[in-house]
Amino acid sequence: MTSGIQSAGAKLRRAIQQESPLQIVGTINAYTAMMAEKVGHKALYLSGAGVANASFGLPDLGMTSLNDVCEDIRRITGASDLPLLVDADTGWGGAFNIARTVKEMTRAGAAGFHIEDQVAQKRCGHRPNKEIVTQDEMVDRVKAAVDARIDDQFLIMARTDALQQQGLEAAIERAQACVEAGADAIFAEAVHTLDQYQAFSDALDVPVLANITEFGATPLFNKQELVDVGVDIVLYPLSAFRAMNKAALNVYNSILENGDQKAVVDDMQTRAELYDFLNYHEFEEKLDNLFKK
Ligand SMILES: C[C@](O)(C(=O)O)[C@H](CC(=O)O)C(=O)O
Ligand SMILES: [Mg+2]
């Protein structure tokens, strides 16, 4: 066991206890993780959609592999000490595959993951026509994950996408069954109202996560509104990514249209700011000291 107060999982659990709510921001690469840490965030998220879209130019339809995601986990956890919650989609297969997912993600530095009850050919949780597996199959996924832990603090979060197809009661029942099977937290996906969050938190005695992703099924509730209905963790999976994309598009267009980038320089992070986040000067000083001329 690699458990203990210093493990990534332990750090995530502590952050959930200390913050009310814990806001977790998506960081699609190592550098954005460093920025999020520097401005004071306490935990980070690696989005499955983010890996697919940003690292591979693919839609979020279950096309990336465990290795693809682990590579991005290693990059982020190599650059930031904050605990990283990772999107494990459906876990990449049956019980033994899910076990590998837990072990490999732990070794890559993740603090925990969420595993969902969609079929392997999954969709974004905020799209129509999602299909889910049976409650029994989802419970088996959770059991396989819990059994496979190599750090007993690694956080196993069960995500249910059942609300869309089966309604609130069934979704809550699934969440309860997952907790009984050992899930440490519940990700209630594509929730529409604060009352629905209240119902989840009333029925569960583990932390509940609200996914406040833009342009989806969930209104952009404020963290205080969410705390008031018992939500413990608020997720912003792709907010910075969406903003980065719009900024990049604007720069590409402007260079084409104007023949230079002067019109968009004010939208750019400066070289000095970049170097500050990277601790560039410390590295350079080290180099100068090591290899004095
Ligand atoms: C949280 C999520 O699973 C993700 O991959 O980031 C997505 C987010 C999104 O597509 O907005 C989801 O909610 O399915
Ligand atoms: Mg996802």
PDB file of C-alpha atoms and ligand atoms in Angstrom:
ATOM      1  CA  MET A   1       0.000   0.000   0.000  1.00  0.00           C
ATOM      2  CA  THR A   2       1.268   3.465  -0.837  1.00  0.00           C
ATOM      3  CA  SER A   3      -1.348   5.125   1.341  1.00  0.00           C
ATOM      4  CA  GLY A   4      -0.592   7.771   3.911  1.00  0.00           C
ATOM      5  CA  ILE A   5      -1.095  11.432   4.509  1.00  0.00           C
ATOM      6  CA  GLN A   6       1.104  12.369   1.562  1.00  0.00           C
ATOM      7  CA  SER A   7      -0.667  10.317  -1.084  1.00  0.00           C
ATOM      8  CA  ALA A   8      -2.555  12.123  -3.815  1.00  0.00           C
ATOM      9  CA  GLY A   9      -5.756  10.415  -2.717  1.00  0.00           C
ATOM     10  CA  ALA A  10      -5.265  11.588   0.858  1.00  0.00           C
ATOM     11  CA  LYS A  11      -4.723  15.150  -0.370  1.00  0.00           C
ATOM     12  CA  LEU A  12      -7.952  15.066  -2.358  1.00  0.00           C
ATOM     13  CA  ARG A  13      -9.901  13.718   0.617  1.00  0.00           C
ATOM     14  CA  ARG A  14      -8.470  16.435   2.818  1.00  0.00           C
ATOM     15  CA  ALA A  15      -9.387  19.131   0.291  1.00  0.00           C
ATOM     16  CA  ILE A  16     -12.970  17.843   0.131  1.00  0.00           C
ATOM     17  CA  GLN A  17     -13.174  18.054   3.926  1.00  0.00           C
ATOM     18  CA  GLN A  18     -11.578  21.476   4.179  1.00  0.00           C
ATOM     19  CA  GLU A  19     -13.382  23.323   1.388  1.00  0.00           C
ATOM     20  CA  SER A  20     -17.092  23.936   1.256  1.00  0.00           C
ATOM     21  CA  PRO A  21     -17.579  23.334  -1.558  1.00  0.00           C
ATOM     22  CA  LEU A  22     -14.344  22.118  -3.133  1.00  0.00           C
ATOM     23  CA  GLN A  23     -14.188  23.745  -6.561  1.00  0.00           C
ATOM     24  CA  ILE A  24     -12.307  21.533  -9.033  1.00  0.00           C
ATOM     25  CA  VAL A  25     -11.138  23.085 -12.284  1.00  0.00           C
ATOM     26  CA  GLY A  26     -10.296  21.257 -15.459  1.00  0.00           C
ATOM     27  CA  THR A  27      -6.716  21.611 -16.680  1.00  0.00           C
ATOM     28  CA  ILE A  28      -6.125  20.095 -20.064  1.00  0.00           C
ATOM     29  CA  ASN A  29      -2.352  20.248 -19.829  1.00  0.00           C
ATOM     30  CA  ALA A  30       0.563  20.704 -17.453  1.00  0.00           C
ATOM     31  CA  TYR A  31       0.894  24.444 -17.878  1.00  0.00           C
ATOM     32  CA  THR A  32      -2.744  25.275 -17.174  1.00  0.00           C
ATOM     33  CA  ALA A  33      -2.457  23.072 -14.076  1.00  0.00           C
ATOM     34  CA  MET A  34       0.442  25.246 -12.892  1.00  0.00           C
ATOM     35  CA  MET A  35      -1.609  28.397 -13.427  1.00  0.00           C
ATOM     36  CA  ALA A  36      -4.615  26.988 -11.556  1.00  0.00           C
ATOM     37  CA  GLU A  37      -2.377  26.022  -8.630  1.00  0.00           C
ATOM     38  CA  LYS A  38      -0.632  29.403  -8.540  1.00  0.00           C
ATOM     39  CA  VAL A  39      -3.898  31.365  -8.357  1.00  0.00           C
ATOM     40  CA  GLY A  40      -5.071  29.305  -5.396  1.00  0.00           C
ATOM     41  CA  HIS A  41      -7.110  26.342  -6.573  1.00  0.00           C
ATOM     42  CA  LYS A  42      -6.995  23.311  -4.294  1.00  0.00           C
ATOM     43  CA  ALA A  43      -7.705  20.469  -6.728  1.00  0.00           C
ATOM     44  CA  LEU A  44      -7.545  19.784 -10.456  1.00  0.00           C
ATOM     45  CA  TYR A  45      -9.525  17.722 -12.939  1.00  0.00           C
ATOM     46  CA  LEU A  46      -8.537  15.886 -16.082  1.00  0.00           C
ATOM     47  CA  SER A  47     -11.557  15.731 -18.364  1.00  0.00           C
ATOM     48  CA  GLY A  48     -12.160  12.763 -20.652  1.00  0.00           C
ATOM     49  CA  ALA A  49     -13.580  15.129 -23.215  1.00  0.00           C
ATOM     50  CA  GLY A  50     -10.504  17.299 -22.717  1.00  0.00           C
ATOM     51  CA  VAL A  51      -8.102  14.426 -23.429  1.00  0.00           C
ATOM     52  CA  ALA A  52     -10.116  13.411 -26.495  1.00  0.00           C
ATOM     53  CA  ASN A  53     -10.647  16.935 -27.861  1.00  0.00           C
ATOM     54  CA  ALA A  54      -7.414  18.676 -26.919  1.00  0.00           C
ATOM     55  CA  SER A  55      -4.827  15.896 -27.028  1.00  0.00           C
ATOM     56  CA  PHE A  56      -6.269  13.920 -29.955  1.00  0.00           C
ATOM     57  CA  GLY A  57      -8.747  16.123 -31.841  1.00  0.00           C
ATOM     58  CA  LEU A  58     -11.432  13.501 -31.241  1.00  0.00           C
ATOM     59  CA  PRO A  59     -15.027  13.770 -30.002  1.00  0.00           C
ATOM     60  CA  ASP A  60     -15.894  12.590 -26.477  1.00  0.00           C
ATOM     61  CA  LEU A  61     -17.300   9.244 -27.602  1.00  0.00           C
ATOM     62  CA  GLY A  62     -15.153   6.689 -25.808  1.00  0.00           C
ATOM     63  CA  MET A  63     -12.367   6.617 -28.395  1.00  0.00           C
ATOM     64  CA  THR A  64      -9.355   7.288 -26.199  1.00  0.00           C
ATOM     65  CA  SER A  65      -7.507   4.594 -24.259  1.00  0.00           C
ATOM     66  CA  LEU A  66      -6.334   4.224 -20.662  1.00  0.00           C
ATOM     67  CA  ASN A  67      -2.772   4.877 -21.827  1.00  0.00           C
ATOM     68  CA  ASP A  68      -3.814   8.084 -23.575  1.00  0.00           C
ATOM     69  CA  VAL A  69      -5.339   9.390 -20.358  1.00  0.00           C
ATOM     70  CA  CYS A  70      -2.432   8.189 -18.168  1.00  0.00           C
ATOM     71  CA  GLU A  71       0.008  10.116 -20.336  1.00  0.00           C
ATOM     72  CA  ASP A  72      -1.896  13.332 -19.643  1.00  0.00           C
ATOM     73  CA  ILE A  73      -2.161  12.430 -15.925  1.00  0.00           C
ATOM     74  CA  ARG A  74       1.619  12.045 -15.729  1.00  0.00           C
ATOM     75  CA  ARG A  75       2.196  15.360 -17.457  1.00  0.00           C
ATOM     76  CA  ILE A  76      -0.145  17.209 -15.104  1.00  0.00           C
ATOM     77  CA  THR A  77       0.903  15.535 -11.863  1.00  0.00           C
ATOM     78  CA  GLY A  78       4.528  16.100 -12.876  1.00  0.00           C
ATOM     79  CA  ALA A  79       3.887  19.835 -13.004  1.00  0.00           C
ATOM     80  CA  SER A  80       1.545  20.409 -10.054  1.00  0.00           C
ATOM     81  CA  ASP A  81       1.321  19.074  -6.512  1.00  0.00           C
ATOM     82  CA  LEU A  82      -2.442  19.554  -6.369  1.00  0.00           C
ATOM     83  CA  PRO A  83      -4.576  16.403  -6.210  1.00  0.00           C
ATOM     84  CA  LEU A  84      -5.964  15.433  -9.613  1.00  0.00           C
ATOM     85  CA  LEU A  85      -9.395  13.881 -10.104  1.00  0.00           C
ATOM     86  CA  VAL A  86      -9.556  11.982 -13.400  1.00  0.00           C
ATOM     87  CA  ASP A  87     -12.381  11.087 -15.744  1.00  0.00           C
ATOM     88  CA  ALA A  88     -12.189   7.311 -16.273  1.00  0.00           C
ATOM     89  CA  ASP A  89     -15.260   7.193 -18.525  1.00  0.00           C
ATOM     90  CA  THR A  90     -16.611   3.620 -18.286  1.00  0.00           C
ATOM     91  CA  GLY A  91     -13.308   2.185 -17.010  1.00  0.00           C
ATOM     92  CA  TRP A  92     -12.225   0.605 -20.318  1.00  0.00           C
ATOM     93  CA  GLY A  93     -13.812  -2.800 -19.996  1.00  0.00           C
ATOM     94  CA  GLY A  94     -14.700  -5.491 -17.489  1.00  0.00           C
ATOM     95  CA  ALA A  95     -13.539  -6.059 -13.922  1.00  0.00           C
ATOM     96  CA  PHE A  96      -9.895  -6.729 -14.764  1.00  0.00           C
ATOM     97  CA  ASN A  97      -9.679  -3.725 -17.086  1.00  0.00           C
ATOM     98  CA  ILE A  98     -11.202  -1.521 -14.390  1.00  0.00           C
ATOM     99  CA  ALA A  99      -8.646  -2.891 -11.924  1.00  0.00           C
ATOM    100  CA  ARG A 100      -5.859  -1.900 -14.304  1.00  0.00           C
ATOM    101  CA  THR A 101      -7.405   1.535 -14.655  1.00  0.00           C
ATOM    102  CA  VAL A 102      -7.282   2.056 -10.877  1.00  0.00           C
ATOM    103  CA  LYS A 103      -3.699   0.825 -10.586  1.00  0.00           C
ATOM    104  CA  GLU A 104      -2.309   2.611 -13.641  1.00  0.00           C
ATOM    105  CA  MET A 105      -3.990   5.900 -12.774  1.00  0.00           C
ATOM    106  CA  THR A 106      -2.693   5.678  -9.195  1.00  0.00           C
ATOM    107  CA  ARG A 107       0.826   5.028 -10.456  1.00  0.00           C
ATOM    108  CA  ALA A 108       0.502   7.934 -12.878  1.00  0.00           C
ATOM    109  CA  GLY A 109      -0.236  10.189  -9.898  1.00  0.00           C
ATOM    110  CA  ALA A 110      -4.035  10.568  -9.941  1.00  0.00           C
ATOM    111  CA  ALA A 111      -5.803  11.187  -6.627  1.00  0.00           C
ATOM    112  CA  GLY A 112      -9.026   9.547  -7.693  1.00  0.00           C
ATOM    113  CA  PHE A 113     -11.296   8.894 -10.623  1.00  0.00           C
ATOM    114  CA  HIS A 114     -14.922   8.803 -11.599  1.00  0.00           C
ATOM    115  CA  ILE A 115     -16.361   5.828 -13.385  1.00  0.00           C
ATOM    116  CA  GLU A 116     -19.773   6.042 -15.026  1.00  0.00           C
ATOM    117  CA  ASP A 117     -22.741   3.831 -15.820  1.00  0.00           C
ATOM    118  CA  GLN A 118     -22.954   4.509 -19.542  1.00  0.00           C
ATOM    119  CA  VAL A 119     -22.375   1.739 -22.086  1.00  0.00           C
ATOM    120  CA  ALA A 120     -18.844   1.506 -23.515  1.00  0.00           C
ATOM    121  CA  GLN A 121     -19.914   3.472 -26.593  1.00  0.00           C
ATOM    122  CA  LYS A 122     -20.460   6.436 -24.324  1.00  0.00           C
ATOM    123  CA  ARG A 123     -21.462  10.009 -25.053  1.00  0.00           C
ATOM    124  CA  CYS A 124     -20.952  13.315 -23.350  1.00  0.00           C
ATOM    125  CA  GLY A 125     -23.249  13.323 -20.318  1.00  0.00           C
ATOM    126  CA  HIS A 126     -25.083  16.381 -21.599  1.00  0.00           C
ATOM    127  CA  ARG A 127     -26.048  14.916 -24.983  1.00  0.00           C
ATOM    128  CA  PRO A 128     -29.355  13.219 -25.732  1.00  0.00           C
ATOM    129  CA  ASN A 129     -29.818   9.467 -26.297  1.00  0.00           C
ATOM    130  CA  LYS A 130     -27.340   8.196 -23.729  1.00  0.00           C
ATOM    131  CA  GLU A 131     -27.525   4.490 -22.954  1.00  0.00           C
ATOM    132  CA  ILE A 132     -26.719   3.103 -19.538  1.00  0.00           C
ATOM    133  CA  VAL A 133     -25.831  -0.345 -18.240  1.00  0.00           C
ATOM    134  CA  THR A 134     -27.950  -2.091 -15.599  1.00  0.00           C
ATOM    135  CA  GLN A 135     -27.610  -1.128 -11.970  1.00  0.00           C
ATOM    136  CA  ASP A 136     -26.025  -4.528 -11.259  1.00  0.00           C
ATOM    137  CA  GLU A 137     -23.392  -3.971 -13.915  1.00  0.00           C
ATOM    138  CA  MET A 138     -22.593  -0.533 -12.539  1.00  0.00           C
ATOM    139  CA  VAL A 139     -22.321  -1.916  -9.014  1.00  0.00           C
ATOM    140  CA  ASP A 140     -19.892  -4.519 -10.349  1.00  0.00           C
ATOM    141  CA  ARG A 141     -17.785  -1.737 -11.891  1.00  0.00           C
ATOM    142  CA  VAL A 142     -17.563  -0.012  -8.528  1.00  0.00           C
ATOM    143  CA  LYS A 143     -16.744  -3.255  -6.691  1.00  0.00           C
ATOM    144  CA  ALA A 144     -13.971  -4.009  -9.170  1.00  0.00           C
ATOM    145  CA  ALA A 145     -12.523  -0.529  -8.677  1.00  0.00           C
ATOM    146  CA  VAL A 146     -12.672  -0.643  -4.875  1.00  0.00           C
ATOM    147  CA  ASP A 147     -11.041  -4.077  -4.813  1.00  0.00           C
ATOM    148  CA  ALA A 148      -8.178  -2.944  -7.053  1.00  0.00           C
ATOM    149  CA  ARG A 149      -6.914  -0.015  -4.974  1.00  0.00           C
ATOM    150  CA  ILE A 150      -3.164   0.104  -4.324  1.00  0.00           C
ATOM    151  CA  ASP A 151      -3.564   3.314  -2.300  1.00  0.00           C
ATOM    152  CA  ASP A 152      -6.455   2.976   0.114  1.00  0.00           C
ATOM    153  CA  GLN A 153      -6.967   6.748  -0.103  1.00  0.00           C
ATOM    154  CA  PHE A 154      -7.477   6.757  -3.894  1.00  0.00           C
ATOM    155  CA  LEU A 155     -10.940   8.283  -4.315  1.00  0.00           C
ATOM    156  CA  ILE A 156     -13.465   6.179  -6.185  1.00  0.00           C
ATOM    157  CA  MET A 157     -16.329   8.304  -7.394  1.00  0.00           C
ATOM    158  CA  ALA A 158     -19.343   6.715  -9.068  1.00  0.00           C
ATOM    159  CA  ARG A 159     -20.979   8.795 -11.765  1.00  0.00           C
ATOM    160  CA  THR A 160     -24.538   8.115 -12.739  1.00  0.00           C
ATOM    161  CA  ASP A 161     -25.991   9.225 -16.052  1.00  0.00           C
ATOM    162  CA  ALA A 162     -29.333   7.582 -15.213  1.00  0.00           C
ATOM    163  CA  LEU A 163     -31.345  10.760 -14.653  1.00  0.00           C
ATOM    164  CA  GLN A 164     -31.986  11.314 -18.363  1.00  0.00           C
ATOM    165  CA  GLN A 165     -33.397   7.851 -19.092  1.00  0.00           C
ATOM    166  CA  GLN A 166     -34.775   6.718 -15.767  1.00  0.00           C
ATOM    167  CA  GLY A 167     -35.553   9.807 -13.721  1.00  0.00           C
ATOM    168  CA  LEU A 168     -34.520  11.063 -10.310  1.00  0.00           C
ATOM    169  CA  GLU A 169     -35.619   8.189  -8.081  1.00  0.00           C
ATOM    170  CA  ALA A 170     -33.840   5.561 -10.135  1.00  0.00           C
ATOM    171  CA  ALA A 171     -30.700   7.690 -10.377  1.00  0.00           C
ATOM    172  CA  ILE A 172     -30.633   8.123  -6.603  1.00  0.00           C
ATOM    173  CA  GLU A 173     -31.210   4.420  -6.069  1.00  0.00           C
ATOM    174  CA  ARG A 174     -28.234   3.680  -8.311  1.00  0.00           C
ATOM    175  CA  ALA A 175     -26.102   6.159  -6.432  1.00  0.00           C
ATOM    176  CA  GLN A 176     -27.050   4.507  -3.138  1.00  0.00           C
ATOM    177  CA  ALA A 177     -26.206   1.067  -4.533  1.00  0.00           C
ATOM    178  CA  CYS A 178     -22.806   2.380  -5.651  1.00  0.00           C
ATOM    179  CA  VAL A 179     -22.107   3.767  -2.176  1.00  0.00           C
ATOM    180  CA  GLU A 180     -23.050   0.409  -0.660  1.00  0.00           C
ATOM    181  CA  ALA A 181     -20.551  -1.175  -3.056  1.00  0.00           C
ATOM    182  CA  GLY A 182     -17.828   1.119  -1.706  1.00  0.00           C
ATOM    183  CA  ALA A 183     -17.971   4.331  -3.766  1.00  0.00           C
ATOM    184  CA  ASP A 184     -16.462   7.251  -1.836  1.00  0.00           C
ATOM    185  CA  ALA A 185     -18.413   9.964  -3.640  1.00  0.00           C
ATOM    186  CA  ILE A 186     -21.178  10.423  -6.199  1.00  0.00           C
ATOM    187  CA  PHE A 187     -21.121  12.404  -9.447  1.00  0.00           C
ATOM    188  CA  ALA A 188     -24.710  13.283 -10.303  1.00  0.00           C
ATOM    189  CA  GLU A 189     -24.588  13.924 -14.050  1.00  0.00           C
ATOM    190  CA  ALA A 190     -26.737  16.297 -16.109  1.00  0.00           C
ATOM    191  CA  VAL A 191     -28.861  17.482 -13.200  1.00  0.00           C
ATOM    192  CA  HIS A 192     -31.369  20.216 -14.058  1.00  0.00           C
ATOM    193  CA  THR A 193     -32.412  21.796 -10.772  1.00  0.00           C
ATOM    194  CA  LEU A 194     -31.154  22.617  -7.295  1.00  0.00           C
ATOM    195  CA  ASP A 195     -33.989  20.506  -5.848  1.00  0.00           C
ATOM    196  CA  GLN A 196     -32.575  17.492  -7.653  1.00  0.00           C
ATOM    197  CA  TYR A 197     -29.156  18.087  -6.089  1.00  0.00           C
ATOM    198  CA  GLN A 198     -30.862  18.412  -2.716  1.00  0.00           C
ATOM    199  CA  ALA A 199     -32.538  15.044  -3.267  1.00  0.00           C
ATOM    200  CA  PHE A 200     -29.188  13.399  -4.070  1.00  0.00           C
ATOM    201  CA  SER A 201     -27.459  14.882  -1.042  1.00  0.00           C
ATOM    202  CA  ASP A 202     -30.368  14.059   1.298  1.00  0.00           C
ATOM    203  CA  ALA A 203     -30.260  10.426   0.198  1.00  0.00           C
ATOM    204  CA  LEU A 204     -26.478   9.983   0.428  1.00  0.00           C
ATOM    205  CA  ASP A 205     -23.946  10.310   3.202  1.00  0.00           C
ATOM    206  CA  VAL A 206     -20.931  10.627   0.897  1.00  0.00           C
ATOM    207  CA  PRO A 207     -19.806  13.798  -0.937  1.00  0.00           C
ATOM    208  CA  VAL A 208     -21.883  14.748  -3.990  1.00  0.00           C
ATOM    209  CA  LEU A 209     -20.323  16.392  -7.043  1.00  0.00           C
ATOM    210  CA  ALA A 210     -22.135  18.868  -9.289  1.00  0.00           C
ATOM    211  CA  ASN A 211     -20.807  19.110 -12.841  1.00  0.00           C
ATOM    212  CA  ILE A 212     -21.245  22.743 -13.828  1.00  0.00           C
ATOM    213  CA  THR A 213     -20.179  22.425 -17.444  1.00  0.00           C
ATOM    214  CA  GLU A 214     -21.178  25.149 -19.888  1.00  0.00           C
ATOM    215  CA  PHE A 215     -23.680  24.784 -22.730  1.00  0.00           C
ATOM    216  CA  GLY A 216     -25.109  21.623 -21.176  1.00  0.00           C
ATOM    217  CA  ALA A 217     -28.181  20.490 -19.263  1.00  0.00           C
ATOM    218  CA  THR A 218     -27.184  22.060 -15.943  1.00  0.00           C
ATOM    219  CA  PRO A 219     -27.629  25.795 -15.292  1.00  0.00           C
ATOM    220  CA  LEU A 220     -24.484  27.644 -14.182  1.00  0.00           C
ATOM    221  CA  PHE A 221     -25.356  27.563 -10.478  1.00  0.00           C
ATOM    222  CA  ASN A 222     -23.176  29.521  -8.093  1.00  0.00           C
ATOM    223  CA  LYS A 223     -21.116  27.579  -5.550  1.00  0.00           C
ATOM    224  CA  GLN A 224     -23.177  29.058  -2.695  1.00  0.00           C
ATOM    225  CA  GLU A 225     -26.453  27.869  -4.247  1.00  0.00           C
ATOM    226  CA  LEU A 226     -24.912  24.421  -4.535  1.00  0.00           C
ATOM    227  CA  VAL A 227     -23.577  24.325  -0.977  1.00  0.00           C
ATOM    228  CA  ASP A 228     -27.036  25.314   0.240  1.00  0.00           C
ATOM    229  CA  VAL A 229     -28.486  22.142  -1.313  1.00  0.00           C
ATOM    230  CA  GLY A 230     -25.768  19.903   0.110  1.00  0.00           C
ATOM    231  CA  VAL A 231     -23.319  19.721  -2.793  1.00  0.00           C
ATOM    232  CA  ASP A 232     -19.722  19.162  -1.612  1.00  0.00           C
ATOM    233  CA  ILE A 233     -17.724  19.363  -4.855  1.00  0.00           C
ATOM    234  CA  VAL A 234     -18.283  21.631  -7.859  1.00  0.00           C
ATOM    235  CA  LEU A 235     -16.652  20.726 -11.155  1.00  0.00           C
ATOM    236  CA  TYR A 236     -15.748  23.112 -14.008  1.00  0.00           C
ATOM    237  CA  PRO A 237     -14.363  20.504 -16.406  1.00  0.00           C
ATOM    238  CA  LEU A 238     -13.760  22.451 -19.599  1.00  0.00           C
ATOM    239  CA  SER A 239     -14.290  26.122 -18.724  1.00  0.00           C
ATOM    240  CA  ALA A 240     -10.691  27.235 -19.278  1.00  0.00           C
ATOM    241  CA  PHE A 241     -10.371  24.992 -22.356  1.00  0.00           C
ATOM    242  CA  ARG A 242     -13.406  26.602 -23.987  1.00  0.00           C
ATOM    243  CA  ALA A 243     -12.028  30.071 -23.290  1.00  0.00           C
ATOM    244  CA  MET A 244      -8.577  29.109 -24.591  1.00  0.00           C
ATOM    245  CA  ASN A 245     -10.120  27.784 -27.783  1.00  0.00           C
ATOM    246  CA  LYS A 246     -11.997  30.979 -28.466  1.00  0.00           C
ATOM    247  CA  ALA A 247      -8.879  33.043 -27.788  1.00  0.00           C
ATOM    248  CA  ALA A 248      -6.777  30.864 -30.114  1.00  0.00           C
ATOM    249  CA  LEU A 249      -9.339  31.069 -32.903  1.00  0.00           C
ATOM    250  CA  ASN A 250      -9.396  34.807 -32.598  1.00  0.00           C
ATOM    251  CA  VAL A 251      -5.588  34.953 -32.926  1.00  0.00           C
ATOM    252  CA  TYR A 252      -5.516  32.655 -35.963  1.00  0.00           C
ATOM    253  CA  ASN A 253      -8.200  34.722 -37.703  1.00  0.00           C
ATOM    254  CA  SER A 254      -6.587  38.008 -36.833  1.00  0.00           C
ATOM    255  CA  ILE A 255      -3.198  36.970 -38.248  1.00  0.00           C
ATOM    256  CA  LEU A 256      -4.875  35.993 -41.507  1.00  0.00           C
ATOM    257  CA  GLU A 257      -7.008  39.090 -41.741  1.00  0.00           C
ATOM    258  CA  ASN A 258      -4.486  41.717 -40.633  1.00  0.00           C
ATOM    259  CA  GLY A 259      -1.155  40.294 -41.744  1.00  0.00           C
ATOM    260  CA  ASP A 260       0.214  40.642 -38.204  1.00  0.00           C
ATOM    261  CA  GLN A 261      -0.818  39.942 -34.627  1.00  0.00           C
ATOM    262  CA  LYS A 262      -0.850  43.504 -33.275  1.00  0.00           C
ATOM    263  CA  ALA A 263      -4.639  43.557 -32.779  1.00  0.00           C
ATOM    264  CA  VAL A 264      -4.523  40.573 -30.439  1.00  0.00           C
ATOM    265  CA  VAL A 265      -1.301  41.101 -28.488  1.00  0.00           C
ATOM    266  CA  ASP A 266      -3.283  42.509 -25.565  1.00  0.00           C
ATOM    267  CA  ASP A 267      -5.187  39.206 -25.339  1.00  0.00           C
ATOM    268  CA  MET A 268      -1.926  37.327 -24.878  1.00  0.00           C
ATOM    269  CA  GLN A 269      -0.140  36.290 -21.721  1.00  0.00           C
ATOM    270  CA  THR A 270       3.226  38.038 -21.874  1.00  0.00           C
ATOM    271  CA  ARG A 271       6.585  36.302 -21.963  1.00  0.00           C
ATOM    272  CA  ALA A 272       7.277  37.627 -18.447  1.00  0.00           C
ATOM    273  CA  GLU A 273       4.006  36.199 -17.129  1.00  0.00           C
ATOM    274  CA  LEU A 274       4.691  32.857 -18.789  1.00  0.00           C
ATOM    275  CA  TYR A 275       8.169  32.714 -17.273  1.00  0.00           C
ATOM    276  CA  ASP A 276       6.791  33.543 -13.828  1.00  0.00           C
ATOM    277  CA  PHE A 277       4.383  30.614 -13.885  1.00  0.00           C
ATOM    278  CA  LEU A 278       7.153  28.336 -15.159  1.00  0.00           C
ATOM    279  CA  ASN A 279       9.746  29.535 -12.609  1.00  0.00           C
ATOM    280  CA  TYR A 280      11.896  30.052 -15.674  1.00  0.00           C
ATOM    281  CA  HIS A 281      14.402  32.321 -13.971  1.00  0.00           C
ATOM    282  CA  GLU A 282      15.114  29.837 -11.186  1.00  0.00           C
ATOM    283  CA  PHE A 283      16.025  27.270 -13.813  1.00  0.00           C
ATOM    284  CA  GLU A 284      18.274  29.731 -15.603  1.00  0.00           C
ATOM    285  CA  GLU A 285      20.020  30.693 -12.356  1.00  0.00           C
ATOM    286  CA  LYS A 286      20.623  27.048 -11.581  1.00  0.00           C
ATOM    287  CA  LEU A 287      22.183  26.603 -14.983  1.00  0.00           C
ATOM    288  CA  ASP A 288      24.401  29.638 -14.453  1.00  0.00           C
ATOM    289  CA  ASN A 289      25.536  28.357 -11.038  1.00  0.00           C
ATOM    290  CA  LEU A 290      26.130  24.816 -12.187  1.00  0.00           C
ATOM    291  CA  PHE A 291      28.176  25.749 -15.213  1.00  0.00           C
ATOM    292  CA  LYS A 292      29.947  28.980 -14.230  1.00  0.00           C
ATOM    293  CA  LYS A 293      32.054  30.389 -17.007  1.00  0.00           C
TER     294      LYS A 293
HETATM  295  C1  LIG B   1     -17.332  15.987 -17.343  1.00  0.00           C
HETATM  296  C2  LIG B   1     -17.194  15.380 -18.680  1.00  0.00           C
HETATM  297  O1  LIG B   1     -17.402  13.984 -18.566  1.00  0.00           O
HETATM  298  C3  LIG B   1     -15.775  15.580 -19.222  1.00  0.00           C
HETATM  299  O2  LIG B   1     -15.313  14.691 -19.953  1.00  0.00           O
HETATM  300  O3  LIG B   1     -15.192  16.617 -18.945  1.00  0.00           O
HETATM  301  C4  LIG B   1     -18.165  15.965 -19.734  1.00  0.00           C
HETATM  302  C5  LIG B   1     -18.119  17.464 -19.811  1.00  0.00           C
HETATM  303  C6  LIG B   1     -18.782  18.086 -21.028  1.00  0.00           C
HETATM  304  O4  LIG B   1     -18.835  17.474 -22.100  1.00  0.00           O
HETATM  305  O5  LIG B   1     -19.187  19.255 -20.926  1.00  0.00           O
HETATM  306  C7  LIG B   1     -19.564  15.430 -19.445  1.00  0.00           C
HETATM  307  O6  LIG B   1     -20.291  16.047 -18.662  1.00  0.00           O
HETATM  308  O7  LIG B   1     -19.907  14.376 -19.992  1.00  0.00           O
HETATM  309 MG    MG B   2     -16.177  12.777 -19.597  1.00  0.00          MG
END
